[in-house]
mmCIF file with all atom_site columns, C-alpha atoms in Angstrom:
data_model
loop_
_atom_site.group_PDB
_atom_site.id
_atom_site.type_symbol
_atom_site.label_atom_id
_atom_site.label_alt_id
_atom_site.label_comp_id
_atom_site.label_asym_id
_atom_site.label_entity_id
_atom_site.label_seq_id
_atom_site.pdbx_PDB_ins_code
_atom_site.Cartn_x
_atom_site.Cartn_y
_atom_site.Cartn_z
_atom_site.occupancy
_atom_site.B_iso_or_equiv
_atom_site.pdbx_formal_charge
_atom_site.auth_seq_id
_atom_site.auth_comp_id
_atom_site.auth_asym_id
_atom_site.auth_atom_id
_atom_site.pdbx_PDB_model_num
ATOM 1   C CA . MET J 1 1   ? 81.362 244.563 76.936 1.00 52.00 ? 1   MET J CA 1
ATOM 2   C CA . PRO J 1 2   ? 78.019 245.514 74.731 1.00 63.00 ? 2   PRO J CA 1
ATOM 3   C CA . LEU J 1 3   ? 78.519 246.947 71.258 1.00 59.00 ? 3   LEU J CA 1
ATOM 4   C CA . SER J 1 4   ? 77.242 250.581 70.814 1.00 65.00 ? 4   SER J CA 1
ATOM 5   C CA . PRO J 1 5   ? 74.956 251.384 67.847 1.00 74.00 ? 5   PRO J CA 1
ATOM 6   C CA . ASP J 1 6   ? 77.194 254.126 67.296 1.00 82.00 ? 6   ASP J CA 1
ATOM 7   C CA . VAL J 1 7   ? 80.422 252.438 66.600 1.00 82.00 ? 7   VAL J CA 1
ATOM 8   C CA . PRO J 1 8   ? 82.218 254.039 63.810 1.00 87.00 ? 8   PRO J CA 1
ATOM 9   C CA . VAL J 1 9   ? 82.423 251.942 60.575 1.00 90.00 ? 9   VAL J CA 1
ATOM 10  C CA . SER J 1 10  ? 84.846 252.519 57.978 1.00 93.00 ? 10  SER J CA 1
ATOM 11  C CA . THR J 1 11  ? 83.930 253.565 54.340 1.00 96.00 ? 11  THR J CA 1
ATOM 12  C CA . ARG J 1 12  ? 85.473 250.389 53.168 1.00 96.00 ? 12  ARG J CA 1
ATOM 13  C CA . LEU J 1 13  ? 83.315 248.282 55.248 1.00 96.00 ? 13  LEU J CA 1
ATOM 14  C CA . LYS J 1 14  ? 80.037 250.152 54.234 1.00 96.00 ? 14  LYS J CA 1
ATOM 15  C CA . LEU J 1 15  ? 80.815 249.937 50.316 1.00 98.00 ? 15  LEU J CA 1
ATOM 16  C CA . SER J 1 16  ? 81.808 246.048 50.741 1.00 98.00 ? 16  SER J CA 1
ATOM 17  C CA . ALA J 1 17  ? 78.620 245.547 52.770 1.00 98.00 ? 17  ALA J CA 1
ATOM 18  C CA . ALA J 1 18  ? 76.579 247.665 50.088 1.00 98.00 ? 18  ALA J CA 1
ATOM 19  C CA . TRP J 1 19  ? 77.890 245.521 47.484 1.00 98.00 ? 19  TRP J CA 1
ATOM 20  C CA . ALA J 1 20  ? 77.119 242.260 49.353 1.00 98.00 ? 20  ALA J CA 1
ATOM 21  C CA . SER J 1 21  ? 73.572 243.537 49.824 1.00 98.00 ? 21  SER J CA 1
ATOM 22  C CA . THR J 1 22  ? 73.295 244.194 46.207 1.00 98.00 ? 22  THR J CA 1
ATOM 23  C CA . MET J 1 23  ? 74.295 240.843 45.249 1.00 97.00 ? 23  MET J CA 1
ATOM 24  C CA . PHE J 1 24  ? 71.792 239.387 47.561 1.00 97.00 ? 24  PHE J CA 1
ATOM 25  C CA . CYS J 1 25  ? 69.197 241.393 45.930 1.00 97.00 ? 25  CYS J CA 1
ATOM 26  C CA . TYR J 1 26  ? 70.413 240.234 42.437 1.00 95.00 ? 26  TYR J CA 1
ATOM 27  C CA . LEU J 1 27  ? 70.401 236.666 43.462 1.00 96.00 ? 27  LEU J CA 1
ATOM 28  C CA . TYR J 1 28  ? 67.027 236.623 45.142 1.00 96.00 ? 28  TYR J CA 1
ATOM 29  C CA . CYS J 1 29  ? 65.376 238.499 42.524 1.00 94.00 ? 29  CYS J CA 1
ATOM 30  C CA . ASP J 1 30  ? 66.771 235.985 39.976 1.00 92.00 ? 30  ASP J CA 1
ATOM 31  C CA . TYR J 1 31  ? 65.553 233.166 41.987 1.00 95.00 ? 31  TYR J CA 1
ATOM 32  C CA . PHE J 1 32  ? 62.075 234.470 42.499 1.00 95.00 ? 32  PHE J CA 1
ATOM 33  C CA . GLU J 1 33  ? 61.872 235.013 38.696 1.00 92.00 ? 33  GLU J CA 1
ATOM 34  C CA . LEU J 1 34  ? 62.014 231.393 38.030 1.00 92.00 ? 34  LEU J CA 1
ATOM 35  C CA . TYR J 1 35  ? 58.663 231.227 39.463 1.00 95.00 ? 35  TYR J CA 1
ATOM 36  C CA . VAL J 1 36  ? 57.338 233.517 36.698 1.00 93.00 ? 36  VAL J CA 1
ATOM 37  C CA . PRO J 1 37  ? 54.958 231.273 34.728 1.00 94.00 ? 37  PRO J CA 1
ATOM 38  C CA . GLY J 1 38  ? 56.799 230.546 31.405 1.00 92.00 ? 38  GLY J CA 1
ATOM 39  C CA . LYS J 1 39  ? 60.090 231.405 32.439 1.00 90.00 ? 39  LYS J CA 1
ATOM 40  C CA . LEU J 1 40  ? 61.548 227.837 33.104 1.00 90.00 ? 40  LEU J CA 1
ATOM 41  C CA . SER J 1 41  ? 60.139 226.547 29.946 1.00 92.00 ? 41  SER J CA 1
ATOM 42  C CA . ASP J 1 42  ? 62.034 229.572 28.179 1.00 90.00 ? 42  ASP J CA 1
ATOM 43  C CA . MET J 1 43  ? 65.311 229.007 30.163 1.00 89.00 ? 43  MET J CA 1
ATOM 44  C CA . LEU J 1 44  ? 65.016 225.109 28.893 1.00 89.00 ? 44  LEU J CA 1
ATOM 45  C CA . GLN J 1 45  ? 64.726 226.400 25.014 1.00 92.00 ? 45  GLN J CA 1
ATOM 46  C CA . GLY J 1 46  ? 67.547 228.640 25.490 1.00 90.00 ? 46  GLY J CA 1
ATOM 47  C CA . ASP J 1 47  ? 65.642 231.928 25.580 1.00 91.00 ? 47  ASP J CA 1
ATOM 48  C CA . MET J 1 48  ? 67.286 234.534 27.706 1.00 86.00 ? 48  MET J CA 1
ATOM 49  C CA . GLY J 1 49  ? 64.115 236.998 27.201 1.00 83.00 ? 49  GLY J CA 1
ATOM 50  C CA . PRO J 1 50  ? 65.418 240.378 25.959 1.00 83.00 ? 50  PRO J CA 1
ATOM 51  C CA . LEU J 1 51  ? 68.790 239.107 25.549 1.00 86.00 ? 51  LEU J CA 1
ATOM 52  C CA . GLY J 1 52  ? 67.656 236.649 23.039 1.00 90.00 ? 52  GLY J CA 1
ATOM 53  C CA . GLN J 1 53  ? 69.130 233.092 22.424 1.00 94.00 ? 53  GLN J CA 1
ATOM 54  C CA . VAL J 1 54  ? 71.715 231.637 24.803 1.00 93.00 ? 54  VAL J CA 1
ATOM 55  C CA . THR J 1 55  ? 75.429 232.061 23.232 1.00 95.00 ? 55  THR J CA 1
ATOM 56  C CA . GLN J 1 56  ? 78.556 231.856 24.817 1.00 96.00 ? 56  GLN J CA 1
ATOM 57  C CA . ALA J 1 57  ? 78.748 235.671 24.009 1.00 96.00 ? 57  ALA J CA 1
ATOM 58  C CA . VAL J 1 58  ? 75.720 236.441 26.036 1.00 95.00 ? 58  VAL J CA 1
ATOM 59  C CA . LEU J 1 59  ? 76.599 234.282 29.254 1.00 95.00 ? 59  LEU J CA 1
ATOM 60  C CA . LEU J 1 60  ? 80.027 235.820 29.171 1.00 97.00 ? 60  LEU J CA 1
ATOM 61  C CA . GLY J 1 61  ? 78.522 239.190 29.278 1.00 95.00 ? 61  GLY J CA 1
ATOM 62  C CA . THR J 1 62  ? 75.927 238.484 31.716 1.00 94.00 ? 62  THR J CA 1
ATOM 63  C CA . GLY J 1 63  ? 78.623 236.569 33.944 1.00 95.00 ? 63  GLY J CA 1
ATOM 64  C CA . THR J 1 64  ? 80.803 239.629 33.734 1.00 96.00 ? 64  THR J CA 1
ATOM 65  C CA . LEU J 1 65  ? 77.964 241.776 34.922 1.00 95.00 ? 65  LEU J CA 1
ATOM 66  C CA . MET J 1 66  ? 77.605 239.735 38.106 1.00 95.00 ? 66  MET J CA 1
ATOM 67  C CA . LEU J 1 67  ? 81.297 239.004 38.797 1.00 97.00 ? 67  LEU J CA 1
ATOM 68  C CA . VAL J 1 68  ? 82.022 242.928 39.023 1.00 97.00 ? 68  VAL J CA 1
ATOM 69  C CA . PRO J 1 69  ? 79.828 243.508 42.001 1.00 97.00 ? 69  PRO J CA 1
ATOM 70  C CA . SER J 1 70  ? 80.969 240.113 43.509 1.00 97.00 ? 70  SER J CA 1
ATOM 71  C CA . LEU J 1 71  ? 84.646 241.295 43.201 1.00 98.00 ? 71  LEU J CA 1
ATOM 72  C CA . LEU J 1 72  ? 83.797 244.814 44.654 1.00 98.00 ? 72  LEU J CA 1
ATOM 73  C CA . VAL J 1 73  ? 82.935 242.988 47.729 1.00 98.00 ? 73  VAL J CA 1
ATOM 74  C CA . PHE J 1 74  ? 86.521 242.172 48.168 1.00 98.00 ? 74  PHE J CA 1
ATOM 75  C CA . LEU J 1 75  ? 88.229 244.864 46.286 1.00 98.00 ? 75  LEU J CA 1
ATOM 76  C CA . SER J 1 76  ? 86.533 247.666 48.488 1.00 98.00 ? 76  SER J CA 1
ATOM 77  C CA . VAL J 1 77  ? 88.551 246.296 51.469 1.00 97.00 ? 77  VAL J CA 1
ATOM 78  C CA . ALA J 1 78  ? 91.644 245.252 49.554 1.00 98.00 ? 78  ALA J CA 1
ATOM 79  C CA . LEU J 1 79  ? 92.791 247.894 47.157 1.00 97.00 ? 79  LEU J CA 1
ATOM 80  C CA . SER J 1 80  ? 94.102 251.405 47.700 1.00 96.00 ? 80  SER J CA 1
ATOM 81  C CA . ARG J 1 81  ? 91.685 254.135 48.958 1.00 96.00 ? 81  ARG J CA 1
ATOM 82  C CA . ASN J 1 82  ? 91.843 256.117 45.543 1.00 96.00 ? 82  ASN J CA 1
ATOM 83  C CA . ALA J 1 83  ? 91.475 252.755 43.400 1.00 97.00 ? 83  ALA J CA 1
ATOM 84  C CA . VAL J 1 84  ? 88.504 251.780 45.683 1.00 98.00 ? 84  VAL J CA 1
ATOM 85  C CA . ARG J 1 85  ? 87.002 255.068 45.475 1.00 97.00 ? 85  ARG J CA 1
ATOM 86  C CA . TRP J 1 86  ? 86.922 255.620 41.717 1.00 97.00 ? 86  TRP J CA 1
ATOM 87  C CA . LEU J 1 87  ? 85.969 251.859 41.034 1.00 98.00 ? 87  LEU J CA 1
ATOM 88  C CA . ASN J 1 88  ? 82.860 252.221 43.446 1.00 98.00 ? 88  ASN J CA 1
ATOM 89  C CA . VAL J 1 89  ? 81.935 255.728 41.829 1.00 98.00 ? 89  VAL J CA 1
ATOM 90  C CA . PHE J 1 90  ? 82.224 254.406 38.286 1.00 98.00 ? 90  PHE J CA 1
ATOM 91  C CA . PHE J 1 91  ? 80.572 250.757 38.714 1.00 98.00 ? 91  PHE J CA 1
ATOM 92  C CA . GLY J 1 92  ? 78.000 252.404 41.411 1.00 98.00 ? 92  GLY J CA 1
ATOM 93  C CA . LEU J 1 93  ? 76.855 254.666 38.689 1.00 98.00 ? 93  LEU J CA 1
ATOM 94  C CA . PHE J 1 94  ? 77.080 252.138 35.884 1.00 98.00 ? 94  PHE J CA 1
ATOM 95  C CA . TYR J 1 95  ? 75.018 249.447 37.833 1.00 97.00 ? 95  TYR J CA 1
ATOM 96  C CA . SER J 1 96  ? 72.414 252.364 38.781 1.00 97.00 ? 96  SER J CA 1
ATOM 97  C CA . ALA J 1 97  ? 72.065 253.132 35.141 1.00 96.00 ? 97  ALA J CA 1
ATOM 98  C CA . ILE J 1 98  ? 71.504 249.655 34.391 1.00 94.00 ? 98  ILE J CA 1
ATOM 99  C CA . MET J 1 99  ? 68.819 248.967 37.210 1.00 93.00 ? 99  MET J CA 1
ATOM 100 C CA . GLY J 1 100 ? 67.084 252.180 36.011 1.00 92.00 ? 100 GLY J CA 1
ATOM 101 C CA . LEU J 1 101 ? 66.456 250.775 32.588 1.00 90.00 ? 101 LEU J CA 1
ATOM 102 C CA . LEU J 1 102 ? 65.197 247.512 34.249 1.00 85.00 ? 102 LEU J CA 1
ATOM 103 C CA . LEU J 1 103 ? 63.127 249.254 36.551 1.00 83.00 ? 103 LEU J CA 1
ATOM 104 C CA . VAL J 1 104 ? 61.092 250.740 33.417 1.00 83.00 ? 104 VAL J CA 1
ATOM 105 C CA . MET J 1 105 ? 60.737 247.354 31.738 1.00 82.00 ? 105 MET J CA 1
ATOM 106 C CA . ALA J 1 106 ? 59.792 245.524 35.074 1.00 75.00 ? 106 ALA J CA 1
ATOM 107 C CA . GLY J 1 107 ? 56.411 243.720 34.459 1.00 85.00 ? 107 GLY J CA 1
ATOM 108 C CA . TRP J 1 108 ? 56.068 241.987 37.630 1.00 91.00 ? 108 TRP J CA 1
ATOM 109 C CA . TRP J 1 109 ? 55.660 243.790 41.162 1.00 94.00 ? 109 TRP J CA 1
ATOM 110 C CA . PHE J 1 110 ? 58.647 241.962 42.806 1.00 94.00 ? 110 PHE J CA 1
ATOM 111 C CA . TYR J 1 111 ? 60.918 242.715 40.078 1.00 92.00 ? 111 TYR J CA 1
ATOM 112 C CA . THR J 1 112 ? 60.064 246.552 40.572 1.00 93.00 ? 112 THR J CA 1
ATOM 113 C CA . LEU J 1 113 ? 60.561 246.140 44.099 1.00 94.00 ? 113 LEU J CA 1
ATOM 114 C CA . PHE J 1 114 ? 64.215 244.588 43.620 1.00 95.00 ? 114 PHE J CA 1
ATOM 115 C CA . ALA J 1 115 ? 65.110 247.077 40.962 1.00 94.00 ? 115 ALA J CA 1
ATOM 116 C CA . ALA J 1 116 ? 64.357 249.977 43.070 1.00 94.00 ? 116 ALA J CA 1
ATOM 117 C CA . VAL J 1 117 ? 66.268 248.646 45.891 1.00 97.00 ? 117 VAL J CA 1
ATOM 118 C CA . GLU J 1 118 ? 69.116 247.706 44.038 1.00 97.00 ? 118 GLU J CA 1
ATOM 119 C CA . MET J 1 119 ? 69.292 251.272 42.597 1.00 96.00 ? 119 MET J CA 1
ATOM 120 C CA . MET J 1 120 ? 68.957 252.441 45.897 1.00 97.00 ? 120 MET J CA 1
ATOM 121 C CA . LEU J 1 121 ? 72.054 250.575 47.095 1.00 98.00 ? 121 LEU J CA 1
ATOM 122 C CA . THR J 1 122 ? 74.218 251.440 44.035 1.00 98.00 ? 122 THR J CA 1
ATOM 123 C CA . VAL J 1 123 ? 73.285 254.861 44.231 1.00 98.00 ? 123 VAL J CA 1
ATOM 124 C CA . TYR J 1 124 ? 74.312 254.889 47.933 1.00 98.00 ? 124 TYR J CA 1
ATOM 125 C CA . ILE J 1 125 ? 77.446 253.142 46.850 1.00 98.00 ? 125 ILE J CA 1
ATOM 126 C CA . ALA J 1 126 ? 78.688 255.913 44.117 1.00 98.00 ? 126 ALA J CA 1
ATOM 127 C CA . TRP J 1 127 ? 77.506 258.725 46.698 1.00 98.00 ? 127 TRP J CA 1
ATOM 128 C CA . THR J 1 128 ? 79.701 257.362 49.533 1.00 97.00 ? 128 THR J CA 1
ATOM 129 C CA . ALA J 1 129 ? 82.577 256.693 47.591 1.00 98.00 ? 129 ALA J CA 1
ATOM 130 C CA . TRP J 1 130 ? 82.184 260.097 45.960 1.00 97.00 ? 130 TRP J CA 1
ATOM 131 C CA . ARG J 1 131 ? 82.006 261.998 49.387 1.00 96.00 ? 131 ARG J CA 1
ATOM 132 C CA . TRP J 1 132 ? 84.894 259.676 50.734 1.00 94.00 ? 132 TRP J CA 1
ATOM 133 C CA . SER J 1 133 ? 87.453 262.208 52.206 1.00 83.00 ? 133 SER J CA 1
ATOM 134 C CA . GLU J 1 134 ? 90.855 261.535 53.259 1.00 63.00 ? 134 GLU J CA 1
ATOM 135 C CA . ASP J 1 135 ? 90.129 261.729 57.001 1.00 52.00 ? 135 ASP J CA 1
ATOM 136 C CA . ARG J 1 136 ? 87.142 258.978 56.843 1.00 47.00 ? 136 ARG J CA 1
#
C-alpha cells in the first residue's frame, strides 16, 4: 500500500525530527568550519575563538549546549506531553536566541546560512510546542 503524503504526523514526531535536523545542521556547520583558513591551527593551539582558551569549563559548557538538543530528539517522544511541550518551548526559544546572536557575528556565508536555518528550525520547534493542543 503506497503511503499518502497526507498521513498525519504526531506533534511528538515533528518535534523530534526538527531537533534531529537541527543537530545535523550543527554538526555539518562545525565540520565545514574546519575548512576556514586558520581554524585548525587555532584549534591545535587551544584557541576556541570568542570562547577563549580551551578549559574543562569551556568544553563542559559547549558540550552541554550540544547535549540538550541531542537528548531532546529522544525526550520529545519519551516524556509526558506536558513536559515535552514546555521543554520544547523553552529550549526552542533559548537556542533561537543563541543562533540569533551567532547570526549577527557570522563572517562566512556558509555560517550565516546554517545559523538562519538552525534559527528557523528552533523557532518552528517553539511555535509547534506552544500551539500543541490536547487533541493533537
